Amino acid sequence: MAAVGFISSCTRPLVPLFRPRLPKMSPSQLHTTAGCASKDYYEVLVLGGGTGGIAMSARMKRKVGAGNVALVEPQEKHYYQPMWTLVGAGAKQLSKSSRATASVIPSGVRWIQSRVQKLDPDKNCVYLENNQKISYKYLIIALGLQLQYEKIKGLPEGFKYPKIGSNYSIHTVEKTWQALKGFEEGNAIFTFPNTPVKCAGAPQKIMYLSEAYFRKNGKRSEANIMFNTALGMIFGVQKYADALLKIVKSRDITVNYRHNLIEVRADKQEAVFENLDKPGTTEVYQYEMLHVTPPMGPPDVLLNSPVSDAAGWVDLDKETLQHTKYPNVFGIGDCTNLPTSKTAAAVAGQSGVLAKTISSVMQGKTPTKKYDGYTSCPLVTNYNRAILAEFDYNSQPLETFPIDQSKERLTSFHMKAHMMPPLYWHGLLKGFWGGPGPIRKLLHLGLK
Ligand code: FAD
Ligand code: UQ1
């Protein structure tokens, strides 16, 4: 729990004239609250220390200076989630995907290690655990989304059994690799739920990797591979959907559309799907391997919150990322209702625009910079190939490189597996990477 002091109202408290001299601290200690003088008002308060929260803390610290930005995040570790696709396929180690939260919080940004319980934007404050109140001038909400395994009957307890895994959670991603390695013969089933998800390509990336693994290990003829998706299409952008449909056909993968996982009987290795086109009808599939993509939704704290829309997502202007009702409130990433695909690449594009929006608001100007919905999904299709999907709010391709990115390429795989992690840790999280827009413009100079 953070040792941040209490004030009785949400108005700005007096700054103490004297603070005790603090002993020299290591970088990680600098971010802990223990032993540090505490405040309960910040010029910028950031909720959530994932991709968007850390990136925006770094940008805001540069803007308003050390000591004026605080970040609320309960977890000791920060994860580079995009690596989990490769962890589930046995190509990377889980330990390589994490760093101590203290080490990714920019110096000069105060880490309040707690959980937001309530937002009160009419009074410019939030409440944390133990009813601790923190006030702000500007608020950035970056709370991510919530995994809802419990919405599937038999989960999460079914993960105690073998043959089932899920790349979406730190607790289950290594089980995917166990299931893949232990595959003997039968159905290998990959699911996609009936809710918005983060990285909408990830549910099928692990399927292509599994197919390649079976081929490499002489198991392919024993495997009946199925993509059971609640959606009615394989991917939301026509250009990449066409490429993926060719791949599933050539690799003899069955796609069952409008099939929504509702129950797992892990003791019997059975998965139950509802057919969304025939309400009330269910189909039971025996599995030898099951990869579950769970239903997802907004974090509990946002449900019925004044900052959220009816579904619970933070309600933003889709171009400026400013809140539709509270002009000093902003949002970024998976917790928002921005109508684009939820990815770290989208967070990168949003972070550059949001920094400009906040700058304008701070100067009393109308924000002019516009987010175009940029998002990207490197669709890994093999242990050395990927399709690099990049697109905008209109589901139109917005490709960085002047080549056909819908082709499976070694270069796209290298970019995903080897270039993205350093770009994430040293560019995006430090507030220097706002997406590939400038590179795209440069590479397309002179092209139509
Ligand atoms: P997060 O990074 O999830 O951060 C949310 C933070 O809020 C967390 O740290 C959480 O602890 C904190 N929090 C939650 N509730 C509270 C609370 N009440 N109080 C305080 N803090 C709270 N993206 C890509 O661009 N490319 C990819 O290839 C890619 N692949 C992916 C593969 C997988 C398997 C997964 C799981 C994700 C992938 N993504 C990919 C998606 C990407 O990781 C996310 O979209 C991105 O991390 C979202 O950032 P965020 O800041 O919105 O949320
Ligand atoms: C990206 O910017 C990003 O965030 C750092 C990702 O998340 C890890 C991505 O997966 C991708 C593809 C991008 C976009 C970057 C380029 C160079 C196309």
Coordinates of C-alpha atoms and ligand atoms in Angstrom, one line a residue:
M1 CA 0.0 0.0 0.0
A2 CA 1.2 3.5 -0.8
A3 CA 2.0 5.8 2.0
V4 CA 0.3 8.8 0.4
G5 CA -1.3 11.3 2.9
F6 CA -4.9 12.1 3.2
I7 CA -6.7 15.4 2.6
S8 CA -10.3 16.1 3.4
S9 CA -11.4 17.6 0.2
C10 CA -10.4 17.3 -3.5
T11 CA -9.0 20.8 -3.7
R12 CA -5.3 21.5 -4.0
P13 CA -3.5 21.1 -0.7
L14 CA -0.8 23.5 0.5
V15 CA 2.7 22.2 -0.5
P16 CA 4.7 21.7 2.7
L17 CA 7.6 24.2 3.0
F18 CA 9.9 21.8 4.7
R19 CA 10.6 18.2 3.7
P20 CA 13.1 16.0 5.6
R21 CA 16.3 15.2 3.6
L22 CA 16.0 11.7 2.2
P23 CA 18.8 9.2 2.1
K24 CA 20.4 8.4 -1.3
M25 CA 18.2 5.7 -3.0
S26 CA 18.7 3.2 -5.8
P27 CA 16.6 3.7 -8.9
S28 CA 14.1 1.2 -7.8
Q29 CA 13.7 2.7 -4.4
L30 CA 13.1 6.0 -5.9
H31 CA 9.8 4.8 -7.2
T32 CA 8.6 3.2 -4.1
T33 CA 6.5 5.3 -1.8
A34 CA 8.0 3.9 1.5
G35 CA 10.3 6.5 3.0
C36 CA 9.5 9.2 0.5
A37 CA 7.6 12.4 1.3
S38 CA 4.1 11.9 0.0
K39 CA 1.6 14.1 -1.7
D40 CA -2.1 13.8 -2.4
Y41 CA -2.4 16.2 -5.3
Y42 CA -0.6 15.9 -8.7
E43 CA -0.8 18.0 -11.8
V44 CA -1.0 14.8 -13.8
L45 CA -2.3 11.6 -12.4
V46 CA -2.0 8.4 -14.5
L47 CA -4.2 5.4 -13.7
G48 CA -2.5 2.1 -14.8
G49 CA 1.1 1.3 -15.4
G50 CA 0.8 -0.9 -18.4
T51 CA 1.9 0.1 -21.9
G52 CA -0.2 3.3 -22.2
G53 CA 0.3 4.4 -18.6
I54 CA 4.1 4.2 -18.6
A55 CA 4.4 5.8 -22.1
M56 CA 2.2 8.7 -21.0
S57 CA 3.9 9.1 -17.6
A58 CA 7.2 9.6 -19.5
R59 CA 5.7 12.1 -21.9
M60 CA 3.9 14.0 -19.1
K61 CA 7.0 14.1 -16.8
R62 CA 8.9 15.8 -19.7
K63 CA 6.1 18.3 -20.0
V64 CA 5.3 19.2 -16.4
G65 CA 8.5 18.2 -14.6
A66 CA 9.7 15.8 -11.9
G67 CA 7.4 15.5 -8.9
N68 CA 4.3 16.6 -10.7
V69 CA 3.2 13.3 -12.2
A70 CA 2.0 10.2 -10.2
L71 CA 1.1 6.8 -11.5
V72 CA -1.2 4.3 -9.8
E73 CA -0.3 0.7 -10.5
P74 CA -0.6 -2.3 -8.2
Q75 CA 1.6 -4.9 -9.9
E76 CA 5.3 -5.4 -9.1
K77 CA 6.0 -6.5 -12.7
H78 CA 5.4 -5.0 -16.1
Y79 CA 4.9 -7.4 -19.0
Y80 CA 5.6 -7.1 -22.7
Q81 CA 2.5 -9.0 -23.6
P82 CA 3.1 -9.4 -27.3
M83 CA 5.9 -11.8 -26.5
W84 CA 3.4 -14.3 -25.1
T85 CA 2.4 -15.5 -28.6
L86 CA 6.0 -16.8 -29.0
V87 CA 6.1 -18.1 -25.4
G88 CA 3.0 -20.2 -26.0
A89 CA 4.7 -21.6 -29.1
G90 CA 7.9 -22.4 -27.2
A91 CA 10.0 -19.9 -29.1
K92 CA 10.7 -17.4 -26.2
Q93 CA 10.9 -17.7 -22.4
L94 CA 8.2 -16.1 -20.3
S95 CA 10.8 -14.6 -18.0
K96 CA 12.1 -12.5 -20.9
S97 CA 8.7 -10.7 -21.2
S98 CA 8.8 -9.0 -17.8
R99 CA 10.7 -6.2 -16.0
A100 CA 10.2 -4.8 -12.5
T101 CA 7.6 -2.1 -12.6
A102 CA 9.9 0.1 -10.6
S103 CA 12.5 -0.1 -13.4
V104 CA 10.0 1.1 -16.1
I105 CA 8.5 4.0 -14.3
P106 CA 10.3 7.1 -15.4
S107 CA 12.5 8.8 -12.7
G108 CA 10.7 11.8 -11.2
V109 CA 7.3 10.1 -11.6
R110 CA 5.8 9.0 -8.3
W111 CA 4.6 5.4 -8.2
I112 CA 1.6 4.9 -6.0
Q113 CA 1.5 1.1 -5.6
S114 CA -2.3 0.7 -5.1
R115 CA -5.5 0.0 -7.0
V116 CA -8.0 2.5 -8.1
Q117 CA -11.4 1.8 -6.5
K118 CA -13.5 4.8 -7.6
L119 CA -13.2 7.8 -10.0
D120 CA -14.9 11.1 -9.0
P121 CA -14.2 13.3 -12.0
D122 CA -16.7 15.9 -10.9
K123 CA -14.4 16.6 -7.9
N124 CA -11.1 15.9 -9.8
C125 CA -10.1 13.0 -7.5
V126 CA -9.9 9.2 -7.4
Y127 CA -10.1 6.8 -4.4
L128 CA -7.6 4.0 -4.0
E129 CA -7.4 1.1 -1.6
N130 CA -8.2 2.0 2.0
N131 CA -10.3 4.9 0.8
Q132 CA -7.1 6.9 0.1
K133 CA -7.9 10.0 -2.0
I134 CA -5.7 11.5 -4.7
S135 CA -6.6 14.7 -6.5
Y136 CA -5.4 15.9 -9.9
K137 CA -5.5 18.7 -12.4
Y138 CA -5.3 16.4 -15.4
L139 CA -6.2 12.6 -15.4
I140 CA -5.1 10.0 -17.9
I141 CA -6.9 6.7 -17.7
A142 CA -4.9 3.7 -18.9
L143 CA -6.4 0.8 -17.0
G144 CA -6.3 -1.8 -19.8
L145 CA -9.0 -4.5 -20.0
Q146 CA -10.1 -7.4 -17.9
L147 CA -9.8 -11.1 -18.8
Q148 CA -13.0 -13.0 -18.0
Y149 CA -12.2 -16.7 -18.1
E150 CA -14.8 -17.2 -15.4
K151 CA -17.5 -16.4 -18.0
I152 CA -16.7 -19.9 -19.5
K153 CA -18.2 -22.6 -17.4
G154 CA -15.5 -24.9 -16.1
L155 CA -12.8 -22.2 -16.2
P156 CA -10.4 -21.1 -14.8
E157 CA -10.3 -24.3 -12.7
G158 CA -10.1 -26.3 -15.9
F159 CA -6.6 -25.0 -16.4
K160 CA -5.5 -27.5 -13.7
Y161 CA -5.8 -30.2 -16.3
P162 CA -3.3 -30.8 -19.2
K163 CA -4.1 -30.2 -22.9
I164 CA -5.4 -26.7 -22.4
G165 CA -3.6 -23.3 -22.4
S166 CA -4.2 -19.6 -23.1
N167 CA -1.6 -17.1 -24.3
Y168 CA -3.5 -14.3 -22.8
S169 CA -2.5 -14.8 -19.2
I170 CA 0.8 -15.0 -17.4
H171 CA -0.7 -18.0 -15.5
T172 CA -1.7 -20.1 -18.5
V173 CA 0.6 -19.1 -21.4
E174 CA 3.2 -21.8 -20.6
K175 CA 0.4 -24.4 -20.5
T176 CA -0.1 -23.7 -24.3
W177 CA 3.5 -24.8 -24.9
Q178 CA 2.9 -27.9 -22.7
A179 CA -0.2 -28.8 -24.7
L180 CA 1.6 -28.3 -28.0
K181 CA 4.6 -30.4 -27.0
G182 CA 2.4 -33.2 -25.6
F183 CA 0.1 -33.4 -28.6
E184 CA -0.5 -37.0 -29.8
E185 CA -3.5 -37.1 -32.1
G186 CA -6.9 -35.5 -32.4
N187 CA -8.5 -32.1 -32.5
A188 CA -6.4 -29.0 -31.9
I189 CA -9.0 -26.2 -31.3
F190 CA -8.3 -22.5 -31.2
T191 CA -11.1 -20.2 -30.0
F192 CA -12.1 -16.5 -30.4
P193 CA -14.8 -15.1 -28.0
N194 CA -17.9 -13.1 -28.5
T195 CA -16.5 -9.8 -27.0
P196 CA -13.9 -7.2 -28.0
V197 CA -10.3 -8.6 -27.4
K198 CA -6.8 -7.2 -27.3
C199 CA -4.7 -8.1 -30.3
A200 CA -7.4 -9.7 -32.3
G201 CA -4.8 -11.6 -34.4
A202 CA -3.3 -13.5 -31.4
P203 CA -6.0 -16.2 -31.3
Q204 CA -5.0 -17.3 -34.8
K205 CA -1.2 -16.6 -34.6
I206 CA -0.8 -19.5 -32.1
M207 CA -2.8 -21.7 -34.4
Y208 CA -0.4 -21.2 -37.3
L209 CA 2.5 -21.7 -35.1
S210 CA 1.0 -24.9 -33.7
E211 CA 0.3 -26.1 -37.3
A212 CA 4.0 -25.4 -38.2
Y213 CA 5.1 -27.2 -35.0
F214 CA 3.1 -30.3 -35.8
R215 CA 4.5 -30.3 -39.4
K216 CA 8.1 -30.0 -38.1
N217 CA 7.6 -32.8 -35.6
G218 CA 5.8 -35.3 -37.9
K219 CA 2.5 -34.9 -36.1
R220 CA 0.6 -32.9 -38.8
S221 CA -1.3 -35.9 -40.2
E222 CA -2.5 -36.8 -36.7
A223 CA -3.9 -33.3 -36.1
N224 CA -7.3 -31.9 -37.1
I225 CA -6.9 -28.2 -36.7
M226 CA -9.9 -25.9 -36.1
F227 CA -10.5 -22.2 -35.6
N228 CA -13.8 -21.9 -33.7
T229 CA -14.6 -18.2 -33.8
A230 CA -17.6 -16.2 -32.5
L231 CA -17.0 -13.8 -35.4
G232 CA -18.4 -14.2 -38.9
M233 CA -15.1 -13.4 -40.6
I234 CA -11.5 -14.4 -40.1
F235 CA -10.1 -10.8 -39.9
G236 CA -11.7 -7.3 -40.0
V237 CA -9.6 -5.9 -42.9
Q238 CA -10.4 -7.4 -46.3
K239 CA -6.8 -7.4 -47.6
Y240 CA -5.4 -9.4 -44.7
A241 CA -8.6 -11.6 -44.5
D242 CA -8.0 -12.7 -48.1
A243 CA -4.4 -13.6 -47.3
L244 CA -5.4 -15.5 -44.2
L245 CA -8.1 -17.4 -45.9
K246 CA -5.6 -18.6 -48.5
I247 CA -3.3 -19.8 -45.6
V248 CA -6.0 -21.7 -43.8
K249 CA -7.0 -23.4 -47.0
S250 CA -3.5 -24.4 -48.0
R251 CA -2.8 -25.7 -44.5
D252 CA -6.0 -27.6 -44.2
I253 CA -7.4 -25.7 -41.3
T254 CA -11.1 -25.7 -40.7
V255 CA -12.8 -22.4 -39.7
N256 CA -16.1 -22.7 -37.8
Y257 CA -17.6 -19.2 -37.8
R258 CA -20.1 -18.0 -35.2
H259 CA -19.0 -20.7 -32.7
N260 CA -18.6 -19.3 -29.2
L261 CA -16.9 -21.3 -26.4
I262 CA -19.3 -21.5 -23.4
E263 CA -18.0 -24.5 -21.4
V264 CA -14.8 -26.5 -20.9
R265 CA -15.1 -30.0 -19.4
A266 CA -11.3 -30.3 -18.9
D267 CA -11.5 -33.7 -17.1
K268 CA -13.1 -35.2 -20.3
Q269 CA -11.2 -32.9 -22.8
E270 CA -14.5 -31.6 -24.1
A271 CA -15.2 -28.0 -25.3
V272 CA -18.8 -26.8 -25.7
F273 CA -19.7 -24.1 -28.2
E274 CA -22.9 -22.3 -28.8
N275 CA -23.8 -21.8 -32.4
L276 CA -24.6 -18.0 -32.5
D277 CA -26.7 -18.5 -35.7
K278 CA -28.9 -21.1 -34.1
P279 CA -29.7 -19.8 -30.7
G280 CA -30.0 -22.5 -28.0
T281 CA -28.0 -25.0 -30.1
T282 CA -24.7 -26.3 -28.7
E283 CA -21.9 -28.5 -30.2
V284 CA -19.5 -30.6 -28.1
Y285 CA -16.0 -31.1 -29.5
Q286 CA -13.4 -33.5 -28.1
Y287 CA -10.0 -32.0 -28.0
E288 CA -6.4 -33.1 -27.7
M289 CA -5.3 -29.5 -27.5
L290 CA -7.4 -26.4 -26.7
H291 CA -6.2 -22.8 -26.9
V292 CA -8.7 -20.5 -25.1
T293 CA -9.0 -16.8 -25.9
P294 CA -11.1 -15.6 -23.0
P295 CA -14.0 -13.1 -23.1
M296 CA -12.8 -9.6 -22.2
G297 CA -14.4 -6.5 -20.9
P298 CA -13.6 -3.2 -19.1
P299 CA -12.0 -3.3 -15.7
D300 CA -14.6 -3.5 -12.8
V301 CA -13.7 0.0 -11.6
L302 CA -14.9 1.5 -14.9
L303 CA -18.3 -0.3 -15.0
N304 CA -21.0 2.3 -14.1
S305 CA -18.3 5.0 -13.7
P306 CA -19.0 8.6 -14.7
V307 CA -16.2 8.4 -17.2
S308 CA -17.5 5.3 -19.0
D309 CA -19.9 4.7 -21.8
A310 CA -22.8 2.2 -21.4
A311 CA -20.6 -0.8 -21.9
G312 CA -18.0 0.4 -19.4
W313 CA -15.2 1.6 -21.8
V314 CA -13.8 5.1 -21.2
D315 CA -15.8 7.5 -23.4
L316 CA -13.4 9.5 -25.6
D317 CA -13.4 11.8 -28.6
K318 CA -12.0 9.4 -31.1
E319 CA -9.7 11.9 -32.7
T320 CA -8.3 13.9 -29.7
L321 CA -8.6 11.2 -27.0
Q322 CA -10.1 13.8 -24.7
H323 CA -13.0 12.7 -22.6
T324 CA -16.4 13.6 -24.1
K325 CA -17.7 15.2 -20.9
Y326 CA -14.7 16.0 -18.7
P327 CA -12.2 18.2 -20.5
N328 CA -9.3 17.5 -18.0
V329 CA -9.8 13.7 -18.4
F330 CA -8.1 11.7 -21.1
G331 CA -7.7 8.0 -21.9
I332 CA -5.5 5.7 -23.9
G333 CA -5.3 2.0 -24.9
D334 CA -7.4 -1.1 -24.2
C335 CA -9.7 0.6 -21.6
T336 CA -11.1 3.1 -24.1
N337 CA -14.1 3.0 -26.5
L338 CA -11.9 4.1 -29.5
P339 CA -13.3 2.0 -32.4
T340 CA -10.0 0.5 -33.4
S341 CA -8.3 -2.8 -32.7
K342 CA -6.7 -2.8 -29.2
T343 CA -2.9 -3.2 -29.5
A344 CA 0.3 -1.8 -28.2
A345 CA 0.9 -0.4 -31.7
A346 CA -2.4 1.5 -31.3
V347 CA -1.2 2.8 -27.9
A348 CA 2.0 4.0 -29.6
G349 CA 0.0 6.0 -32.2
Q350 CA -2.4 7.3 -29.5
S351 CA 0.4 8.4 -27.2
G352 CA 1.8 10.9 -29.6
V353 CA -1.6 12.4 -30.4
L354 CA -2.6 12.4 -26.7
A355 CA 0.6 14.3 -25.6
K356 CA -0.3 17.0 -28.2
T357 CA -3.9 17.1 -27.1
I358 CA -3.0 17.6 -23.4
S359 CA -0.4 20.2 -24.3
S360 CA -3.1 22.2 -26.2
V361 CA -5.6 21.8 -23.3
M362 CA -2.9 23.0 -20.8
Q363 CA -2.4 26.1 -22.9
G364 CA -6.1 26.8 -23.2
K365 CA -6.1 26.0 -26.9
T366 CA -8.4 23.7 -28.9
P367 CA -6.7 20.3 -29.7
T368 CA -6.0 20.0 -33.4
K369 CA -3.9 16.8 -33.7
K370 CA -6.0 13.9 -34.8
Y371 CA -5.7 10.2 -34.2
D372 CA -6.6 8.2 -37.3
G373 CA -7.2 4.9 -35.5
Y374 CA -3.8 3.5 -36.5
T375 CA -3.3 0.0 -35.2
S376 CA -1.1 -3.0 -36.2
C377 CA -1.1 -6.7 -35.8
P378 CA 2.0 -8.7 -36.9
L379 CA 0.2 -11.9 -37.8
V380 CA 2.8 -14.6 -37.2
T381 CA 2.1 -17.4 -39.6
N382 CA 5.1 -19.6 -38.9
Y383 CA 8.3 -19.7 -36.8
N384 CA 9.9 -17.5 -39.4
R385 CA 7.1 -15.7 -41.3
A386 CA 4.6 -13.0 -40.5
I387 CA 2.0 -10.8 -42.3
L388 CA 2.3 -7.2 -41.1
A389 CA -1.3 -5.9 -40.8
E390 CA -1.6 -2.2 -40.3
F391 CA -4.8 -0.3 -40.6
D392 CA -7.0 2.6 -39.5
Y393 CA -10.5 3.5 -38.2
N394 CA -12.0 2.7 -41.6
S395 CA -10.4 -0.8 -41.6
Q396 CA -8.3 0.4 -44.5
P397 CA -4.6 -0.7 -44.8
L398 CA -2.2 2.0 -43.6
E399 CA 1.1 0.2 -44.3
T400 CA 4.5 1.6 -43.3
F401 CA 6.6 -0.1 -45.9
P402 CA 6.1 0.3 -49.7
I403 CA 5.8 -3.5 -50.2
D404 CA 2.7 -5.8 -50.1
Q405 CA 2.6 -6.4 -46.3
S406 CA -0.2 -9.0 -46.7
K407 CA 2.5 -11.5 -48.0
E408 CA 4.1 -13.8 -45.4
R409 CA 7.6 -12.4 -45.0
L410 CA 10.8 -13.3 -43.1
T411 CA 11.4 -9.6 -42.5
S412 CA 8.0 -9.0 -40.9
F413 CA 8.7 -12.0 -38.6
H414 CA 12.1 -10.5 -37.6
M415 CA 10.5 -7.2 -37.0
K416 CA 7.9 -8.8 -34.7
A417 CA 10.3 -11.1 -32.9
H418 CA 13.5 -9.1 -32.6
M419 CA 12.9 -5.4 -33.4
M420 CA 9.7 -4.8 -31.5
P421 CA 10.9 -5.7 -27.9
P422 CA 13.6 -3.1 -27.9
L423 CA 11.3 -0.6 -29.6
Y424 CA 8.8 -1.2 -26.8
W425 CA 11.2 -1.0 -23.8
H426 CA 13.3 1.9 -25.0
G427 CA 11.1 3.8 -27.4
L428 CA 7.4 3.4 -26.5
L429 CA 7.7 3.1 -22.7
K430 CA 10.1 6.1 -22.6
G431 CA 7.7 8.2 -24.6
F432 CA 9.8 8.5 -27.7
W433 CA 7.9 6.2 -30.1
G434 CA 4.6 7.5 -31.3
G435 CA 4.1 4.8 -34.0
P436 CA 5.5 4.5 -37.5
G437 CA 3.6 7.5 -39.1
P438 CA 6.7 9.6 -39.8
I439 CA 8.5 6.5 -41.3
R440 CA 5.5 5.7 -43.4
K441 CA 5.4 9.3 -44.8
L442 CA 9.1 9.2 -45.6
L443 CA 9.0 5.8 -47.3
H444 CA 5.9 6.8 -49.4
L445 CA 7.4 10.1 -50.6
G446 CA 6.9 10.2 -54.3
L447 CA 4.5 7.2 -54.3
K448 CA 0.9 7.6 -55.1
Ligands
FAD1 P1 -2.1 -2.9 -20.2 O1 -0.8 -2.8 -20.8 O2 -2.8 -4.2 -20.1 O3 -2.1 -2.1 -18.8 C1 -3.2 -1.9 -17.9 C2 -2.6 -1.7 -16.5 O4 -3.6 -1.2 -15.7 C3 -2.0 -3.0 -15.9 O5 -0.7 -2.8 -15.6 C4 -2.9 -3.3 -14.7 O6 -2.2 -3.8 -13.6 C5 -3.4 -1.8 -14.4 N1 -4.7 -1.8 -13.7 C6 -5.8 -2.6 -13.9 N2 -6.8 -2.3 -13.0 C7 -6.2 -1.3 -12.2 C8 -6.8 -0.6 -11.1 N3 -8.0 -0.8 -10.6 N4 -5.9 0.3 -10.5 C9 -4.7 0.6 -11.0 N5 -4.2 -0.1 -12.0 C10 -4.9 -1.0 -12.6 N6 -0.1 -5.6 -29.3 C11 0.7 -5.2 -30.4 O7 0.8 -4.1 -30.7 N7 1.3 -6.2 -31.2 C12 1.2 -7.5 -30.8 O8 1.8 -8.3 -31.5 C13 0.5 -7.9 -29.7 N8 0.4 -9.2 -29.4 C14 -0.3 -9.5 -28.2 C15 -0.3 -10.9 -27.9 C16 -1.0 -11.3 -26.7 C17 -1.0 -12.7 -26.3 C18 -1.5 -10.3 -25.8 C19 -2.1 -10.7 -24.5 C20 -1.5 -8.9 -26.2 C21 -0.9 -8.5 -27.4 N9 -0.9 -7.2 -27.8 C22 -0.2 -6.9 -28.9 C23 -1.7 -6.2 -27.1 C24 -1.0 -5.3 -26.2 O9 -0.2 -6.0 -25.3 C25 -2.0 -4.4 -25.4 O10 -3.0 -3.9 -26.4 C26 -1.4 -3.3 -24.7 O11 -0.5 -3.8 -23.7 C27 -2.4 -2.4 -24.0 O12 -1.9 -1.4 -23.2 P2 -2.8 -0.7 -22.0 O13 -1.9 0.2 -21.4 O14 -4.0 -0.3 -22.6 O15 -3.1 -1.9 -21.1
UQ1_2 C1 4.4 -1.0 -32.9 O1 4.6 0.2 -32.9 C2 4.3 -1.7 -31.6 O2 4.5 -1.0 -30.5 C3 5.9 -0.8 -30.1 C4 4.0 -3.0 -31.6 O3 3.9 -3.6 -30.4 C5 4.8 -4.5 -30.0 C6 3.8 -3.7 -32.9 O4 3.6 -5.0 -32.8 C7 3.9 -3.0 -34.1 C8 3.8 -3.8 -35.4 C9 4.2 -1.7 -34.1 C10 4.3 -0.9 -35.4 C11 5.7 -0.6 -35.8 C12 6.2 -0.7 -37.1 C13 7.6 -0.4 -37.3 C14 5.4 -1.2 -38.2

